[in-house]
CSV table of C-alpha atoms in Angstrom, one decimal:
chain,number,residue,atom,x,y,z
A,1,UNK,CA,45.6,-15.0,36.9
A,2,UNK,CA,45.4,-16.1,40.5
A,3,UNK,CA,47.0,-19.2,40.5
A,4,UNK,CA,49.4,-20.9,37.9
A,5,UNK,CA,47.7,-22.3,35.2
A,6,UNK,CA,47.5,-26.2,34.8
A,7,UNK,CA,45.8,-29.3,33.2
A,8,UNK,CA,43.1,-29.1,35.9
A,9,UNK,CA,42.1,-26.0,34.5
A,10,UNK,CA,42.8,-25.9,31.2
A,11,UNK,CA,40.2,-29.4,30.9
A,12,UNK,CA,37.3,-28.0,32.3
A,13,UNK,CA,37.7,-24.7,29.9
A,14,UNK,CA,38.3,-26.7,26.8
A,15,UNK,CA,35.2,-29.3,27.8
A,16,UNK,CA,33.2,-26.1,28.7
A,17,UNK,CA,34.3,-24.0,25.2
A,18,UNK,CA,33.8,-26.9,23.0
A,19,UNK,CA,30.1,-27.5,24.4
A,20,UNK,CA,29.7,-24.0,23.9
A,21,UNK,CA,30.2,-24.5,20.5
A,22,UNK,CA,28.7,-28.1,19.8
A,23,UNK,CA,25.9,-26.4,21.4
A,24,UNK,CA,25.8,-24.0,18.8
A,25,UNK,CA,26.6,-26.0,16.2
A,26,UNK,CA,23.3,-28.3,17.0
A,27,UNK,CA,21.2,-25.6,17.3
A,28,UNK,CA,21.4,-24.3,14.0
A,29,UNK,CA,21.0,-27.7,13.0
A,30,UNK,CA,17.4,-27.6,15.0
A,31,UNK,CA,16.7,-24.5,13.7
A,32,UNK,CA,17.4,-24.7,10.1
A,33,UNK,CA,14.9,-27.2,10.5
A,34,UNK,CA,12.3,-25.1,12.1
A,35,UNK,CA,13.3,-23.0,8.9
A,36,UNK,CA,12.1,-25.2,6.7
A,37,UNK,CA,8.9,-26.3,8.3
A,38,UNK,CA,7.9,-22.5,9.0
A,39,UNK,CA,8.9,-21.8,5.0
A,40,UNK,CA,5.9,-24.7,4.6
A,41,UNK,CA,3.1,-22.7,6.9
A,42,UNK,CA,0.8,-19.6,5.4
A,43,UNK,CA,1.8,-17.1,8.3
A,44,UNK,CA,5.2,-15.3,7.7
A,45,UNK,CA,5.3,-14.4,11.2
A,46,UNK,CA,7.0,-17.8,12.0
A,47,UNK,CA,9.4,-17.1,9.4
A,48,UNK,CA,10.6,-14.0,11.0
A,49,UNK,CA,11.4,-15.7,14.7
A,50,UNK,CA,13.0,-18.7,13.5
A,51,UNK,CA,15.4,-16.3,11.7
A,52,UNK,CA,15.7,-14.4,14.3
A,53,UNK,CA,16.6,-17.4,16.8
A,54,UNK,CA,19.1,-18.5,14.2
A,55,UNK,CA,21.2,-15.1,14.9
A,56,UNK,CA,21.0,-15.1,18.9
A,57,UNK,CA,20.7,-19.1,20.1
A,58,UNK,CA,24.0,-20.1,18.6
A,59,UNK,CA,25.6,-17.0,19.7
A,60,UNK,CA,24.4,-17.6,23.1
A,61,UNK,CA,25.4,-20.8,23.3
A,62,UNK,CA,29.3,-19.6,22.0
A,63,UNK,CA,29.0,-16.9,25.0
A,64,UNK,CA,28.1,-19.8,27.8
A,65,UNK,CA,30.8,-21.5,26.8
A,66,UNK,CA,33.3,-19.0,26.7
A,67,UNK,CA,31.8,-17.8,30.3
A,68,UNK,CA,31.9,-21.2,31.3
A,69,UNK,CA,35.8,-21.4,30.4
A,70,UNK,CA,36.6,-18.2,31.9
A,71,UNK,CA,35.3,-19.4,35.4
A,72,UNK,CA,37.2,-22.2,34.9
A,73,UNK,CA,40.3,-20.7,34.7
A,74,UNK,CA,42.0,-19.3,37.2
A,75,UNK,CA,41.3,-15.3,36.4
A,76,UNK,CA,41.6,-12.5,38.8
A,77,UNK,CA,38.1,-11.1,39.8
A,78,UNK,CA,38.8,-7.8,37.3
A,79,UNK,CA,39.7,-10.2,34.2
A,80,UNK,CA,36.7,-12.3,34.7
A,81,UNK,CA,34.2,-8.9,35.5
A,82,UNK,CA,35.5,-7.2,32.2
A,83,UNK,CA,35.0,-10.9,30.7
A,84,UNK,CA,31.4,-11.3,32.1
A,85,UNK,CA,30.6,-7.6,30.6
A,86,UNK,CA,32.1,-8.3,27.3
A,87,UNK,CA,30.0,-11.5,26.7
A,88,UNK,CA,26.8,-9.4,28.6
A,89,UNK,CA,27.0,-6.8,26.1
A,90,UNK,CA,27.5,-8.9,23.1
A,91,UNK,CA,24.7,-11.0,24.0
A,92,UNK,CA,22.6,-7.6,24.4
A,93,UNK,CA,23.3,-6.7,21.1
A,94,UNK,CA,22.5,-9.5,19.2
A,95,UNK,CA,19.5,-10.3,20.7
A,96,UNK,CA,18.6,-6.7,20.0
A,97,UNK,CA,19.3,-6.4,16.6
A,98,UNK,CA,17.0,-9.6,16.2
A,99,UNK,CA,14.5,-8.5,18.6
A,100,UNK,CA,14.3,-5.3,15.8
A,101,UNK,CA,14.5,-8.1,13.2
A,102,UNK,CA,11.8,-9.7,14.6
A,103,UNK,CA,9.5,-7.1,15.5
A,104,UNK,CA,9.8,-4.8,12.6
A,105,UNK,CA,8.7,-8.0,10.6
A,106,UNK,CA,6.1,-9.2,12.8
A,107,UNK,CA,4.5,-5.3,12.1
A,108,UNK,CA,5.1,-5.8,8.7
A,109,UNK,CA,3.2,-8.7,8.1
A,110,UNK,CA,0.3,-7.8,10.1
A,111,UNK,CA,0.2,-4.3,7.8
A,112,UNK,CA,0.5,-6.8,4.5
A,113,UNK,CA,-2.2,-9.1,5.9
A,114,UNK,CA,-4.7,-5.7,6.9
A,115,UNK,CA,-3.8,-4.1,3.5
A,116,UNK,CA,-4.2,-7.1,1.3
A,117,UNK,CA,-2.4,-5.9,-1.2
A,118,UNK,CA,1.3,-6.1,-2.1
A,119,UNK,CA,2.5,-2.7,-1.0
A,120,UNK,CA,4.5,-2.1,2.6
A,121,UNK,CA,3.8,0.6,4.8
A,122,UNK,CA,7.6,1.3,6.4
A,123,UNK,CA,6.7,4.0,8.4
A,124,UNK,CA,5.5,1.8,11.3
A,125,UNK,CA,8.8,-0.9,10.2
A,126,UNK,CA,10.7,1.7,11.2
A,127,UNK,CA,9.4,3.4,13.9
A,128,UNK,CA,9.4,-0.3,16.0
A,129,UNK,CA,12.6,-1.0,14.6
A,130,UNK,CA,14.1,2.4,15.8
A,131,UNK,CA,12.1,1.9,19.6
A,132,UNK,CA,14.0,-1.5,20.0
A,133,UNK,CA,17.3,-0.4,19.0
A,134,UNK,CA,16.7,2.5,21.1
A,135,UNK,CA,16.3,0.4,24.2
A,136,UNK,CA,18.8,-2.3,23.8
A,137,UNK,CA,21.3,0.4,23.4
A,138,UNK,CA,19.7,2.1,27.0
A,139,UNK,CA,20.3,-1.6,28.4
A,140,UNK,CA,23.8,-2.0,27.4
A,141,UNK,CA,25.0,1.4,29.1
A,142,UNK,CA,22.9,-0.2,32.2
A,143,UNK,CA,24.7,-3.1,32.2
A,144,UNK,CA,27.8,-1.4,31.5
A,145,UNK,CA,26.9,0.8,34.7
A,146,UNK,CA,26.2,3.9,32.8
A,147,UNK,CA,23.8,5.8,34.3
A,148,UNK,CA,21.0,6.4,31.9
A,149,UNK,CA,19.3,9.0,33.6
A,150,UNK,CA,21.3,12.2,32.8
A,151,UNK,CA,21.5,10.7,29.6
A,152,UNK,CA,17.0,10.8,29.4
A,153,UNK,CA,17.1,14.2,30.1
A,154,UNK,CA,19.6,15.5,28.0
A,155,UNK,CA,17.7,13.7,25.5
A,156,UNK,CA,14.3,15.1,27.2
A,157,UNK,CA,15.8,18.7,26.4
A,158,UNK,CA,17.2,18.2,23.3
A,159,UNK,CA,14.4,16.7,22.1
A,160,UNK,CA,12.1,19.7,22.5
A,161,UNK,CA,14.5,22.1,20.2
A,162,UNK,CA,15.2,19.5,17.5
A,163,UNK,CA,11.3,19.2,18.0
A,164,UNK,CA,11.2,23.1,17.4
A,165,UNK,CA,13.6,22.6,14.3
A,166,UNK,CA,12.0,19.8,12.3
A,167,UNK,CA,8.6,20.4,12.9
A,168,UNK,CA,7.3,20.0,9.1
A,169,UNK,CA,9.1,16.7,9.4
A,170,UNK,CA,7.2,15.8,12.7
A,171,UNK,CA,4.1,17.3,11.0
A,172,UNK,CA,4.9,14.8,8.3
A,173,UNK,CA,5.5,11.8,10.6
A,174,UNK,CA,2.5,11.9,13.0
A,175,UNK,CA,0.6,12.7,9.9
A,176,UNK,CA,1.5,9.4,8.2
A,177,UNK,CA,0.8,7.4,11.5
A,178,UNK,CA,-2.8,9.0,11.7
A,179,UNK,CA,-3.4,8.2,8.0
A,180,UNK,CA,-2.5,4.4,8.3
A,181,UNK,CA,-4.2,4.3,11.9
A,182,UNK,CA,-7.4,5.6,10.7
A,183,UNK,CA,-6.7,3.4,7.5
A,184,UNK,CA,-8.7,5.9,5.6
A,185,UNK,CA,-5.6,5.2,3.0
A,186,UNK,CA,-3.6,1.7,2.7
A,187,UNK,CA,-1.3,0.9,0.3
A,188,UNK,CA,-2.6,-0.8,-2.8
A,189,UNK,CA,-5.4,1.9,-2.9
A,190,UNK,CA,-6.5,4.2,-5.5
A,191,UNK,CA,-6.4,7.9,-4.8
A,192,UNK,CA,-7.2,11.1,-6.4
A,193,UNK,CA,-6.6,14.4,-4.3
A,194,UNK,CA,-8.5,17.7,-5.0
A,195,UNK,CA,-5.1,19.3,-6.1
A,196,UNK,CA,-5.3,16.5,-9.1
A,197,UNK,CA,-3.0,14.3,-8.5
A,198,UNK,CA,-4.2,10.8,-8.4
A,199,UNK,CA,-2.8,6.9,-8.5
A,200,UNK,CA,-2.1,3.8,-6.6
A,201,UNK,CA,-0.9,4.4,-3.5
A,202,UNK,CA,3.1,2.1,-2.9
A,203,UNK,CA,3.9,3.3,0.4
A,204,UNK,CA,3.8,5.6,3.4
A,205,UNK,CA,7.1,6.3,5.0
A,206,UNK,CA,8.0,8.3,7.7
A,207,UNK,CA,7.9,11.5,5.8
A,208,UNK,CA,5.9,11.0,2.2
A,209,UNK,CA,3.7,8.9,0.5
A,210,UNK,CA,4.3,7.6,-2.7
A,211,UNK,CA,1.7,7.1,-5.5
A,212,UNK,CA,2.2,5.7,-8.6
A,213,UNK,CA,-0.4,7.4,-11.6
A,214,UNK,CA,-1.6,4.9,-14.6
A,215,UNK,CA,1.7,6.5,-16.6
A,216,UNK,CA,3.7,4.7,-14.0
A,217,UNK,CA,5.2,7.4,-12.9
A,218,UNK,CA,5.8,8.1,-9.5
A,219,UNK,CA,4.3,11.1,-7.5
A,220,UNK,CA,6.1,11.9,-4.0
A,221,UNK,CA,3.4,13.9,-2.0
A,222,UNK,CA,3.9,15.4,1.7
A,223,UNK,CA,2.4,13.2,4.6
A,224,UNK,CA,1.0,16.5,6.1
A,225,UNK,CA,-0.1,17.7,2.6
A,226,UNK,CA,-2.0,14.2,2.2
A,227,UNK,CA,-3.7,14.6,5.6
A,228,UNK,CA,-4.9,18.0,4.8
A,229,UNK,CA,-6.3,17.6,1.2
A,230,UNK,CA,-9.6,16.8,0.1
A,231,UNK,CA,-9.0,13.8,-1.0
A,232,UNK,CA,-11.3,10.3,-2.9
A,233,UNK,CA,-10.7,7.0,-2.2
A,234,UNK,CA,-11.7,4.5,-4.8
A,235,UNK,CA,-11.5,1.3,-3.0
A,236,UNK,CA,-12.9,2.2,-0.3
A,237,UNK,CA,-15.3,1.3,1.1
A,238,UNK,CA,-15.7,-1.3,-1.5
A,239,UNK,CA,-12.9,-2.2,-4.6
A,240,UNK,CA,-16.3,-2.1,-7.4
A,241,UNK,CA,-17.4,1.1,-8.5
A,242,UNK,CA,-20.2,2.0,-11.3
A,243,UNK,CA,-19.3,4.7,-13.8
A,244,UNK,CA,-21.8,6.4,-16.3
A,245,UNK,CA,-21.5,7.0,-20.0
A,246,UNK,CA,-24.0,9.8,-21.6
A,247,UNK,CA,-25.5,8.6,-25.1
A,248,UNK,CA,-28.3,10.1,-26.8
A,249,UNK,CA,-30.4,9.0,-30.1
A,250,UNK,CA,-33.2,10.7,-32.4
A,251,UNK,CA,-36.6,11.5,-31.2
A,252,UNK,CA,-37.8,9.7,-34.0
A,253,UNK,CA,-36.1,6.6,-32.2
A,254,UNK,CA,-38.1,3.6,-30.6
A,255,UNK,CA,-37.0,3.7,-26.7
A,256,UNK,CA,-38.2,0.5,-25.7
A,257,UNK,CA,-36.2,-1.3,-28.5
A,258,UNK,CA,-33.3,1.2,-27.4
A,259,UNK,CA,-33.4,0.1,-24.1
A,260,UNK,CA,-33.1,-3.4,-24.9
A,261,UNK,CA,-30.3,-3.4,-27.2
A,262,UNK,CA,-28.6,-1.0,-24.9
A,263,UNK,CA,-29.1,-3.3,-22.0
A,264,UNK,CA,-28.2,-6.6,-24.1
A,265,UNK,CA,-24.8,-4.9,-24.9
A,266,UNK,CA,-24.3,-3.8,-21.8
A,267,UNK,CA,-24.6,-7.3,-20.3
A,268,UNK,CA,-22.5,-9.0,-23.3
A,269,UNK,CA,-19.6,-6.5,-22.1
A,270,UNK,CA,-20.2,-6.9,-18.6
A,271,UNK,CA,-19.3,-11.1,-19.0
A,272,UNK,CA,-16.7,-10.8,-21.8
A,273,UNK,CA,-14.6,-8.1,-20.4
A,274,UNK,CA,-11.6,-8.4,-18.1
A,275,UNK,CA,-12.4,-5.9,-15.4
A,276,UNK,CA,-16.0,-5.7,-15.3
A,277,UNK,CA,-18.5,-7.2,-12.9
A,278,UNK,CA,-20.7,-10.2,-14.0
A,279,UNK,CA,-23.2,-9.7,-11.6
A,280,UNK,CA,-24.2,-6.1,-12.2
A,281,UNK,CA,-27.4,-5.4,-13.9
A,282,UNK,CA,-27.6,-3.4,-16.9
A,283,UNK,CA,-29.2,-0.1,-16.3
A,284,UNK,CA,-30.3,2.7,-18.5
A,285,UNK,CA,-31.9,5.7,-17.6
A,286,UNK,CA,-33.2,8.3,-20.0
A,287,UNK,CA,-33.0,12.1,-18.5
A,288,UNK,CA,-32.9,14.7,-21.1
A,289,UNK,CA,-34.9,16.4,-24.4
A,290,UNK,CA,-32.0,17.7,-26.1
A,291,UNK,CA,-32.2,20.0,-28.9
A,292,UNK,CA,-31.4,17.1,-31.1
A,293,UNK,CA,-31.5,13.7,-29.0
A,294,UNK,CA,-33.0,12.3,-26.2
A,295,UNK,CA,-30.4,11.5,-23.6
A,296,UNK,CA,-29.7,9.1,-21.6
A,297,UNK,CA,-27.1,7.7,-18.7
A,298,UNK,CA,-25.8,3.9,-19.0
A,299,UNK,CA,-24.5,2.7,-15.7
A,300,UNK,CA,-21.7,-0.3,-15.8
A,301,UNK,CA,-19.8,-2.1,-13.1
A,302,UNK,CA,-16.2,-2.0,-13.2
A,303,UNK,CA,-14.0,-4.1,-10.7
A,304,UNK,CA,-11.2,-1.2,-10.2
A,305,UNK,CA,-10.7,2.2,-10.9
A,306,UNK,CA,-8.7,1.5,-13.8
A,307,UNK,CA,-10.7,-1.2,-15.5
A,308,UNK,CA,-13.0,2.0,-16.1
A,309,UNK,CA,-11.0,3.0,-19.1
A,310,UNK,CA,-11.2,0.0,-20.8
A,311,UNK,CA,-14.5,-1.3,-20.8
A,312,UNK,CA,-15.9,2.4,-21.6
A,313,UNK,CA,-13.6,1.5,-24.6
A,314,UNK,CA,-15.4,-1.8,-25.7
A,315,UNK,CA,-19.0,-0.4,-24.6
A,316,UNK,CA,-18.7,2.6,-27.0
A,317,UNK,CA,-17.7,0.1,-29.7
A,318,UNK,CA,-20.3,-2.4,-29.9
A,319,UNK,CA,-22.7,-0.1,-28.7
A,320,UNK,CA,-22.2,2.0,-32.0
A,321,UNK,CA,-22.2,-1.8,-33.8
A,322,UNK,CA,-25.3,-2.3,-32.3
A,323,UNK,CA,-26.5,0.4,-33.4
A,324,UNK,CA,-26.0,0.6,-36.6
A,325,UNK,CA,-26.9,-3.1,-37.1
A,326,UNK,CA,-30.7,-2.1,-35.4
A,327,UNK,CA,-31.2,1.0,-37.4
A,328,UNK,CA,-30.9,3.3,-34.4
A,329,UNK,CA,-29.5,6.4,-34.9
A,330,UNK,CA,-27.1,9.2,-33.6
A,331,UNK,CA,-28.1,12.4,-34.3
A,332,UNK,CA,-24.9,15.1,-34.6
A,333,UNK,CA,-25.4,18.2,-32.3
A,334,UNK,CA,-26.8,20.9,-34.8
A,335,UNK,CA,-27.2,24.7,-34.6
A,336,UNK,CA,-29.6,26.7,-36.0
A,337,UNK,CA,-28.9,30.1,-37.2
A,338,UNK,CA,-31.8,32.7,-37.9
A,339,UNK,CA,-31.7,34.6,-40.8
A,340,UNK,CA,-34.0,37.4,-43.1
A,341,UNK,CA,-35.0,34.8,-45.8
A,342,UNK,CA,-35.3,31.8,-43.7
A,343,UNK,CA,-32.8,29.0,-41.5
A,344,UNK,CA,-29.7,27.4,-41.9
A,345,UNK,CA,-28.5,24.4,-39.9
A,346,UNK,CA,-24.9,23.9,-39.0
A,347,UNK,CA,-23.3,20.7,-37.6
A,348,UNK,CA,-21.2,20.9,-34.9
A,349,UNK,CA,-19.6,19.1,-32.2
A,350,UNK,CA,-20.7,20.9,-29.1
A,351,UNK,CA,-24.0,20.1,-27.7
A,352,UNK,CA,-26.8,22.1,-27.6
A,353,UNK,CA,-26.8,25.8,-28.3
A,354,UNK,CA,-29.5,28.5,-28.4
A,355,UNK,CA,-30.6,30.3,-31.6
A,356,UNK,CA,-28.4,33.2,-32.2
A,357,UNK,CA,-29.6,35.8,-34.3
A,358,UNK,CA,-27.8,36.3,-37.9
A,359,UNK,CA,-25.5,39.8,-37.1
């Protein structure tokens, strides 16, 4: 200290300290407020910066005090620099750590809100989280009078051979970013690549994506191998799909009264069934003389890839009720077999053959 220490400066320290921290004290009072009434409002983005001013304002407030106490007091200029710098970096830091807060939520509720579903694509969380961090820490070796410079271009060079070194995981990273940016896959989406594997997309990192398959289990596939398969997406550009289911029946079978009962099941499943569309209208189409049936394709809506399963499930089942009920019937695939003294016919399960000739 420069001079001795005495009542006229211990006062103004304590009155400047204890509105430091009455100061902080009512601010988290305000903002556990604001808290409350953001918690009330649609947008999470609110949220996320009332939380994030409920970390740095009260620990601001602490650090103007405290400076406000140290000039008070009778310090030499050294104490009160290394004080100033203490309380600078301090302040850096926290509001850095809640700028990263802040941001890294901000991105991830814009990607929820763009991807509608409930999935959360980290790899841009983290890449802005790491960027903020990043240069927070380059502004507290500023303001500790670090020179960042040399510091840039070590990085600069050391940056090209870990480049050199992890170049499947860079491959992986920028392959993820270009996937999301493109958005030609979200997460929520369902996804079946030419290699086979196929499921609902949970989330693209920094180096894989995720996919969950309808077993539930989970499938880890390679950002780079992702962006460089052949791949379907089923929701997009639209969530509804139509799938096809082959049937045939007997030439000896009325088509117009096949036609309607196939379209009047059709619509009963389309309205009754979780999964289907309401709106879609029934479709037939007949294509094919068989060597046994005539076929024909029957076209339903489903809402989502995997709603496909179950409604082929009911349509095949009141379709063969129908059926049955109208007198219309499935011929079994048969095979006829040439011999000296005449023909024999042979059931079987695989469609139609040509005659072979008795060996």
């Amino acid at each position: 200290m420069t001079d001795d220490l005495t009542m006229d400066h211990v006062v103004p320290a304590g009155i400047a300290l204890a509105a430091g921290l009455l100061g902080a004290f009512l601010l988290r009072m305000v903002l556990r407020w604001l808290a409350g009434h953001a918690g009330r409002t649609r947008w999470s983005g609110d949220d996320v910066m009332v939380a994030a001013l409920r970390t740095v304002a009260p620990w601001a407030a602490v650090a103007g005090g405290v400076a406000g106490a140290a000039a008070a007091l009778p310090l030499t200029r050294t104490v009160q620099h290394n004080v100033n710098q203490v309380l600078t970096v301090l302040l850096i830091f926290v509001a850095t750590v809640s700028s990263a807060r802040v941001v890294a939520g901000l991105v991830r509720s814009v990607t929820l809100s763009r991807s509608g579903v409930a999935g959360s694509a980290t790899i841009f969380v983290n890449i802005t989280r790491i960027l903020v961090l990043s240069i927070g820490f380059l502004v507290m070796l500023q303001s500790l009078g670090i020179s960042i410079a040399p510091l840039l271009t070590a990085l600069g060079v050391g940056g090209l051979a870990v480049a050199l070194a992890l170049q499947d995981t860079l491959a992986n990273l920028f392959a993820g970013v270009h996937i999301l940016a493109s958005k030609t896959v979200q997460p929520g989406d369902y996804i079946q690549l030419s290699s086979g594997e196929d499921g609902y997309v949970e989330d693209i990192n920094w180096r894989q994506t995720t996919v969950r398959d309808l077993s539930n289990n989970l499938v880890v596939i390679p950002n780079g191998k992702l962006a460089q398969s052949n791949m379907t997406n089923f929701m997009r550009p639209e969530q509804q799909l139509t799938i096809l289911v082959q049937a045939g029946v007997s030439y000896d079978s009325d088509l117009e009264h096949v036609e309607r009962v196939t379209t009047e099941v059709v619509a009963e499943v389309m309205t009754e069934i979780a999964g289907a569309v309401p709106e879609h209208e029934p479709a037939v189409r007949f294509h094919t003389f068989g060597d046994s049936r005539i076929g024909f394709t029957v076209i339903l809506g489903v809402g989502e890839f995997s709603d496909q399963y179950r409604i082929k499930h009911e349509f095949i089942k009141r379709l063969h009720k129908r059926y049955r009920e109208e007198g219309i019937r499935i011929p079994a695939p048969a095979r006829t077999v040439a011999l000296q003294q005449g023909t024999v016919v042979f059931p079987q399960q695989r469609t139609g053959e040509d005659v072979v000739p008795f060996a």
